[in-house]
Structure formats: C-alpha cells, structure tokens
mmCIF file of N, CA and C in Angstrom:
data_model
loop_
_atom_site.group_PDB
_atom_site.id
_atom_site.type_symbol
_atom_site.label_atom_id
_atom_site.label_comp_id
_atom_site.label_asym_id
_atom_site.label_seq_id
_atom_site.Cartn_x
_atom_site.Cartn_y
_atom_site.Cartn_z
ATOM 1 N N MET I 62 1.232 -9.130 17.035
ATOM 2 C CA MET I 62 0.618 -8.577 16.338
ATOM 3 C C MET I 62 0.010 -7.247 16.240
ATOM 4 N N ILE I 63 0.207 -6.166 17.215
ATOM 5 C CA ILE I 63 0.400 -5.019 17.028
ATOM 6 C C ILE I 63 1.631 -4.873 16.320
ATOM 7 N N ASP I 64 2.884 -5.178 16.500
ATOM 8 C CA ASP I 64 4.508 -4.714 16.726
ATOM 9 C C ASP I 64 4.345 -4.878 15.019
ATOM 10 N N LYS I 65 4.013 -6.278 14.120
ATOM 11 C CA LYS I 65 3.599 -6.403 12.727
ATOM 12 C C LYS I 65 3.189 -5.863 11.893
ATOM 13 N N ILE I 66 2.197 -5.312 12.818
ATOM 14 C CA ILE I 66 1.208 -3.296 12.032
ATOM 15 C C ILE I 66 2.237 -2.600 11.782
ATOM 16 N N SER I 67 2.745 -2.298 13.418
ATOM 17 C CA SER I 67 3.220 -0.988 13.215
ATOM 18 C C SER I 67 4.863 -0.921 12.647
ATOM 19 N N ASN I 68 5.219 -1.916 11.971
ATOM 20 C CA ASN I 68 6.636 -2.301 11.556
ATOM 21 C C ASN I 68 5.752 -2.250 9.644
ATOM 22 N N ILE I 69 5.473 -2.222 9.634
ATOM 23 C CA ILE I 69 4.854 -2.503 8.001
ATOM 24 C C ILE I 69 6.096 -1.503 7.045
ATOM 25 N N LYS I 70 6.133 -1.531 6.385
ATOM 26 C CA LYS I 70 6.983 -0.641 5.653
ATOM 27 C C LYS I 70 6.555 -0.970 3.831
ATOM 28 N N PRO I 71 6.167 0.586 3.519
ATOM 29 C CA PRO I 71 5.830 0.484 1.675
ATOM 30 C C PRO I 71 6.534 -0.705 0.848
ATOM 31 N N LYS I 72 5.976 -1.191 0.401
ATOM 32 C CA LYS I 72 6.600 -2.267 -0.577
ATOM 33 C C LYS I 72 5.205 -3.430 -2.213
ATOM 34 N N ARG I 73 6.217 -2.900 -2.883
ATOM 35 C CA ARG I 73 5.434 -3.292 -3.965
ATOM 36 C C ARG I 73 4.464 -4.530 -4.207
ATOM 37 N N ASN I 74 3.455 -5.120 -4.505
ATOM 38 C CA ASN I 74 3.275 -6.372 -4.097
ATOM 39 C C ASN I 74 2.572 -6.418 -6.281
ATOM 40 N N LYS I 75 3.474 -8.047 -6.646
ATOM 41 C CA LYS I 75 2.824 -8.412 -7.670
ATOM 42 C C LYS I 75 1.322 -7.921 -8.040
ATOM 43 N N LYS I 76 1.171 -8.925 -7.424
ATOM 44 C CA LYS I 76 -0.143 -9.006 -7.171
ATOM 45 C C LYS I 76 -0.965 -8.254 -7.520
ATOM 46 N N LEU I 77 -0.884 -6.609 -7.202
ATOM 47 C CA LEU I 77 -0.927 -5.781 -6.801
ATOM 48 C C LEU I 77 -1.209 -4.488 -8.132
ATOM 49 N N LYS I 78 0.631 -4.801 -8.940
ATOM 50 C CA LYS I 78 0.868 -4.040 -9.799
ATOM 51 C C LYS I 78 -0.428 -3.412 -10.841
ATOM 52 N N GLY I 79 -0.556 -2.405 -11.235
ATOM 53 C CA GLY I 79 -1.075 -1.655 -12.216
ATOM 54 C C GLY I 79 -2.713 -1.390 -11.223
ATOM 55 N N LEU I 80 -2.747 -1.225 -10.146
ATOM 56 C CA LEU I 80 -3.716 -1.165 -9.340
ATOM 57 C C LEU I 80 -4.020 0.073 -9.381
ATOM 58 N N THR I 81 -4.985 1.255 -9.065
ATOM 59 C CA THR I 81 -5.371 2.324 -8.800
ATOM 60 C C THR I 81 -5.325 2.850 -7.611
ATOM 61 N N LEU I 82 -5.345 3.438 -6.213
ATOM 62 C CA LEU I 82 -5.791 3.735 -4.840
ATOM 63 C C LEU I 82 -6.822 4.207 -5.112
ATOM 64 N N GLU I 83 -7.918 4.183 -5.742
ATOM 65 C CA GLU I 83 -9.019 3.673 -5.464
ATOM 66 C C GLU I 83 -9.454 2.285 -5.986
ATOM 67 N N LYS I 84 -8.952 1.964 -6.511
ATOM 68 C CA LYS I 84 -9.238 0.605 -6.345
ATOM 69 C C LYS I 84 -8.638 -0.199 -4.936
ATOM 70 N N LEU I 85 -7.532 0.456 -4.636
ATOM 71 C CA LEU I 85 -6.907 -0.363 -3.662
ATOM 72 C C LEU I 85 -7.966 0.162 -2.061
ATOM 73 N N LYS I 86 -8.059 1.037 -2.683
ATOM 74 C CA LYS I 86 -8.438 1.704 -1.422
ATOM 75 C C LYS I 86 -10.603 0.590 -0.586
ATOM 76 N N THR I 87 -10.704 0.037 -2.390
ATOM 77 C CA THR I 87 -11.661 -0.110 -2.401
ATOM 78 C C THR I 87 -11.417 -1.667 -2.061
ATOM 79 N N MET I 88 -10.450 -2.468 -2.367
ATOM 80 C CA MET I 88 -10.294 -3.781 -1.615
ATOM 81 C C MET I 88 -9.864 -3.165 0.157
ATOM 82 N N PHE I 89 -9.301 -2.292 0.168
ATOM 83 C CA PHE I 89 -8.354 -3.068 1.378
ATOM 84 C C PHE I 89 -9.973 -2.744 2.061
ATOM 85 N N GLU I 90 -11.936 -1.845 1.685
ATOM 86 C CA GLU I 90 -12.078 -2.009 2.828
ATOM 87 C C GLU I 90 -12.987 -2.972 2.804
ATOM 88 N N ASN I 91 -13.178 -3.746 1.415
ATOM 89 C CA ASN I 91 -14.180 -4.568 1.915
ATOM 90 C C ASN I 91 -13.214 -6.669 2.016
ATOM 91 N N GLU I 92 -11.505 -6.071 2.823
ATOM 92 C CA GLU I 92 -11.591 -7.178 2.925
ATOM 93 C C GLU I 92 -11.062 -7.833 3.613
ATOM 94 N N ASP I 93 -12.241 -8.872 4.297
ATOM 95 C CA ASP I 93 -11.748 -9.353 5.573
ATOM 96 C C ASP I 93 -10.998 -10.252 6.382
ATOM 97 N N LEU I 94 -10.140 -10.441 5.518
ATOM 98 C CA LEU I 94 -8.296 -11.023 6.055
ATOM 99 C C LEU I 94 -7.427 -10.442 6.635
ATOM 100 N N LEU I 95 -7.029 -9.943 7.757
ATOM 101 C CA LEU I 95 -6.063 -9.199 8.231
ATOM 102 C C LEU I 95 -4.604 -9.264 7.111
ATOM 103 N N THR I 96 -4.370 -10.470 7.013
ATOM 104 C CA THR I 96 -2.587 -10.140 6.008
ATOM 105 C C THR I 96 -3.915 -10.033 4.718
ATOM 106 N N GLU I 97 -4.724 -10.129 4.701
ATOM 107 C CA GLU I 97 -4.498 -9.742 3.255
ATOM 108 C C GLU I 97 -4.898 -8.109 3.086
ATOM 109 N N LYS I 98 -5.782 -7.504 4.282
ATOM 110 C CA LYS I 98 -5.425 -6.150 4.169
ATOM 111 C C LYS I 98 -4.198 -6.205 4.177
ATOM 112 N N LEU I 99 -3.212 -6.085 4.978
ATOM 113 C CA LEU I 99 -2.234 -5.443 5.919
ATOM 114 C C LEU I 99 -0.696 -5.331 4.065
ATOM 115 N N LEU I 100 -1.061 -7.098 3.633
ATOM 116 C CA LEU I 100 -0.452 -6.227 1.842
ATOM 117 C C LEU I 100 -0.430 -5.474 0.625
ATOM 118 N N ILE I 101 -2.584 -5.254 1.508
ATOM 119 C CA ILE I 101 -3.547 -3.994 -0.102
ATOM 120 C C ILE I 101 -2.335 -2.403 0.894
ATOM 121 N N TYR I 102 -2.084 -2.910 2.115
ATOM 122 C CA TYR I 102 -2.194 -1.352 2.518
ATOM 123 C C TYR I 102 -0.430 -0.741 2.753
ATOM 124 N N GLN I 103 0.205 -2.230 2.594
ATOM 125 C CA GLN I 103 2.109 -2.220 2.006
ATOM 126 C C GLN I 103 1.624 -1.348 -0.209
ATOM 127 N N GLN I 104 1.464 -1.877 -0.622
ATOM 128 C CA GLN I 104 0.740 -1.864 -1.990
ATOM 129 C C GLN I 104 0.558 -0.218 -2.385
ATOM 130 N N ILE I 105 -0.839 0.798 -1.100
ATOM 131 C CA ILE I 105 -1.277 1.416 -0.734
ATOM 132 C C ILE I 105 0.322 2.977 -0.453
ATOM 133 N N CYS I 106 1.240 2.130 1.005
ATOM 134 C CA CYS I 106 2.661 3.250 1.226
ATOM 135 C C CYS I 106 2.829 3.685 0.003
ATOM 136 N N TYR I 107 3.443 2.121 -0.669
ATOM 137 C CA TYR I 107 4.374 2.216 -1.471
ATOM 138 C C TYR I 107 3.698 3.013 -3.043
ATOM 139 N N LEU I 108 2.597 2.800 -3.056
ATOM 140 C CA LEU I 108 2.242 3.809 -4.241
ATOM 141 C C LEU I 108 2.273 5.785 -3.034
ATOM 142 N N ILE I 109 2.185 5.603 -2.743
ATOM 143 C CA ILE I 109 2.071 7.520 -1.905
ATOM 144 C C ILE I 109 3.778 7.976 -2.031
ATOM 145 N N GLU I 110 4.282 5.949 -1.764
ATOM 146 C CA GLU I 110 5.256 7.284 -1.240
ATOM 147 C C GLU I 110 6.131 6.613 -2.625
ATOM 148 N N LEU I 111 6.049 6.582 -3.314
ATOM 149 C CA LEU I 111 6.458 7.228 -5.207
ATOM 150 C C LEU I 111 6.007 8.072 -5.971
ATOM 151 N N THR I 112 4.742 8.222 -5.462
ATOM 152 C CA THR I 112 3.910 9.159 -5.548
ATOM 153 C C THR I 112 4.648 10.905 -4.632
ATOM 154 N N LYS I 113 5.166 10.810 -4.208
ATOM 155 C CA LYS I 113 5.521 11.465 -2.417
ATOM 156 C C LYS I 113 7.020 11.949 -3.612
ATOM 157 N N ASN I 114 7.488 10.655 -4.125
ATOM 158 C CA ASN I 114 9.403 10.985 -4.080
ATOM 159 C C ASN I 114 9.358 11.372 -5.720
ATOM 160 N N GLN I 115 8.112 11.697 -6.265
ATOM 161 C CA GLN I 115 8.487 12.182 -8.059
ATOM 162 C C GLN I 115 7.539 12.905 -7.977
ATOM 163 N N LEU I 116 7.470 14.200 -6.954
ATOM 164 C CA LEU I 116 6.366 15.612 -7.216
ATOM 165 C C LEU I 116 6.961 16.224 -6.274
ATOM 166 N N PHE I 117 8.990 15.490 -5.247
ATOM 167 C CA PHE I 117 9.497 16.648 -4.781
ATOM 168 C C PHE I 117 11.141 16.241 -4.470
ATOM 169 N N GLU I 118 10.874 15.753 -5.629
ATOM 170 C CA GLU I 118 12.093 15.269 -6.509
ATOM 171 C C GLU I 118 12.735 16.389 -7.115
ATOM 172 N N PRO I 119 14.235 16.382 -6.513
ATOM 173 C CA PRO I 119 15.233 18.026 -6.910
ATOM 174 C C PRO I 119 14.903 17.946 -8.180
ATOM 175 N N SER I 120 15.161 19.049 -8.957
ATOM 176 C CA SER I 120 15.518 19.493 -9.800
ATOM 177 C C SER I 120 16.443 19.476 -10.794
#
C-alpha cells in the first residue's frame, strides 16, 4: 500500500472534472475510503501540475 501511495502520479479524473481545488480539498478531508482519497489526490496533483505549467510556460 505504501508503494501505491508513494508512486501516485498526477492524473485527470473524468468524474472529478470541473471541480476547484477548494472543493477537492473538502472532498479529500471528508472521504473515508483510501481508494477514493487517492483518486481525489491524483486530481489535485493534476490541477497543480497544470497550473504550474501554465504559469512557468516559456514565452
């Protein structure tokens, strides 16, 4: 299980598409199932990576 958690990569999840980071954070905090938490975490990482790429994209 530790390997699974440590190897998580940012991934877009269709079911979580369109949710803000604030909403995802709330969902993550309220979720009890580890598998669902991992899906939410992947979406959060995806959004952060997307934002980072847009901010630091070479002109």
